[in-house]
Coordinates of C-alpha atoms in Angstrom, one line a residue:
X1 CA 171.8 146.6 104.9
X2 CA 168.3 148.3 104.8
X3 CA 165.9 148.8 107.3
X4 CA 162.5 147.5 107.2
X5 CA 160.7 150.5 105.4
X6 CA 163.2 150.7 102.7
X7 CA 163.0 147.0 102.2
X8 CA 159.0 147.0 101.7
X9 CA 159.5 150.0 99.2
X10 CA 162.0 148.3 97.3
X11 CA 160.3 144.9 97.4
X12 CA 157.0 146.1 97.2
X13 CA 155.6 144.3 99.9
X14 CA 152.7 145.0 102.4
X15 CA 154.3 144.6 106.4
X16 CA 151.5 141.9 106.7
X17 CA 152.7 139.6 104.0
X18 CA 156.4 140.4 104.7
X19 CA 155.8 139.5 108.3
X20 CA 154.0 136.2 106.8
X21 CA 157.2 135.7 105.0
X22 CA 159.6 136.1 108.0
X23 CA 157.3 133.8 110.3
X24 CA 157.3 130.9 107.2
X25 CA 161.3 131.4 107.2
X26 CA 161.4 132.9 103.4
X27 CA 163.1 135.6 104.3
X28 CA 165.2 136.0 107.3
X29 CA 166.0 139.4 108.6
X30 CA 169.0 140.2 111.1
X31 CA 167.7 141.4 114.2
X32 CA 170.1 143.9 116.3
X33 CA 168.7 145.6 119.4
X34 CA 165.0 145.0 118.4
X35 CA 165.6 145.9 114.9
X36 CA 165.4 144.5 111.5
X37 CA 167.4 145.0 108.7
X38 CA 167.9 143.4 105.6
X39 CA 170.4 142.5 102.7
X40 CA 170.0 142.7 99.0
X41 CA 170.2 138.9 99.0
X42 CA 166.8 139.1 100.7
X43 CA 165.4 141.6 98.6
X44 CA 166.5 139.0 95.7
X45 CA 164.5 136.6 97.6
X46 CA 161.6 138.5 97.7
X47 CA 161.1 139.6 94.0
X48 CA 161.7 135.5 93.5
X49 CA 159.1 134.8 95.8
X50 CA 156.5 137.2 94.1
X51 CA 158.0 135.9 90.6
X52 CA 157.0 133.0 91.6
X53 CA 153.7 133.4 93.1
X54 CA 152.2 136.0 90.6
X55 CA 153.6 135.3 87.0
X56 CA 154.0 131.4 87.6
X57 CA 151.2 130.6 90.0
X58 CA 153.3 128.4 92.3
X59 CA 151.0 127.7 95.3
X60 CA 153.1 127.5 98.9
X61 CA 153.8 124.2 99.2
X62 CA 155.7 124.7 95.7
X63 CA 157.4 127.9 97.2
X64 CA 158.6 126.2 99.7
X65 CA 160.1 123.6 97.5
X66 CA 161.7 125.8 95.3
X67 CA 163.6 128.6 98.1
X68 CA 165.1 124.9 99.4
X69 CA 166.4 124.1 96.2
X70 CA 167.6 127.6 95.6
X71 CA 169.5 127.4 99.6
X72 CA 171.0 124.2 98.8
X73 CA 172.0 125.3 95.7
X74 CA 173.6 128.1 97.2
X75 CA 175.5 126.2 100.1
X76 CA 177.0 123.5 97.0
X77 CA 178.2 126.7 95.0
X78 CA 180.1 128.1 98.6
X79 CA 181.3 124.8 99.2
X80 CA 182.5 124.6 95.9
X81 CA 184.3 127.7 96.0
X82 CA 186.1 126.6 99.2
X83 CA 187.1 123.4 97.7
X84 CA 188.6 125.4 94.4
X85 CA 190.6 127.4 96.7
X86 CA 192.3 124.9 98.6
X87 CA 192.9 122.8 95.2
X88 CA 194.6 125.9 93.9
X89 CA 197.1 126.3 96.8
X90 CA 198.2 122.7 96.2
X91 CA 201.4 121.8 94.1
X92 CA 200.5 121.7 90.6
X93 CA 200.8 117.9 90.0
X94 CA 198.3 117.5 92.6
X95 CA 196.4 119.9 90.9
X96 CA 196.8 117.6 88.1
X97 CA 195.9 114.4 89.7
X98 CA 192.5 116.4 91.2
X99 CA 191.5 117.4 87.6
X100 CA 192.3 113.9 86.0
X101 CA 189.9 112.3 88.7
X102 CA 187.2 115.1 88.1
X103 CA 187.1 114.1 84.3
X104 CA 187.2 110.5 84.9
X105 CA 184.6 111.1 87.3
X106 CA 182.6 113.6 85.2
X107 CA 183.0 110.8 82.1
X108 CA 181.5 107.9 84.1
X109 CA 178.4 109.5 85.1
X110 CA 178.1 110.4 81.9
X111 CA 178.0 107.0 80.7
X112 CA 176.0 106.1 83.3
X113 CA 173.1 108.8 82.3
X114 CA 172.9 107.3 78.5

């Protein structure tokens, strides 16, 4: 965690913008007695959003778009990883019949997409 100070240093963001940024719901601090702090995922988020606003020229409305499709991302790759754990603490043939429906799953879309 990093306080507020350290985050603007490291992001290289002016307290009006990040403040901007917190009220649009870009980057959401944690907030403990009155305080903010914030992760490295945020700072992540924060080098994306300036990515994305200085070298592509993404307007807001496109921001917004994209830090969606990033957080939804995100959540299918946790639920993923959820779901491949409690495949591998099945019994292997289950396992099996899991993988063999995956493929034949994987095989008709496929087709479908052509």
């Amino acid at each position: 965690m990093m306080e507020m100070r350290e985050f603007q240093v490291r992001a290289s963001v002016e307290t009006d913008v990040l403040h901007a940024w917190i009220d649009t719901g870009w980057v959401i601090p944690n907030e403990t007695e009155g305080r903010m702090t914030f992760r490295e995922i945020d700072l992540g988020r924060a080098q994306l959003i300036q990515d994305l606003e200085r070298d592509f020229g993404v307007n807001e409305e496109g921001i917004v778009l994209i830090l969606d499709l990033v957080d939804r991302m995100s959540g299918m790759r946790r639920t993923l990883g959820h779901l491949a754990v409690a495949i591998r603490r099945e019994p292997d043939h289950v396992q099996d019949r899991i993988a063999d429906g995956v493929r034949e799953a994987s095989r008709k879309i496929t087709e479908l997409a052509s």
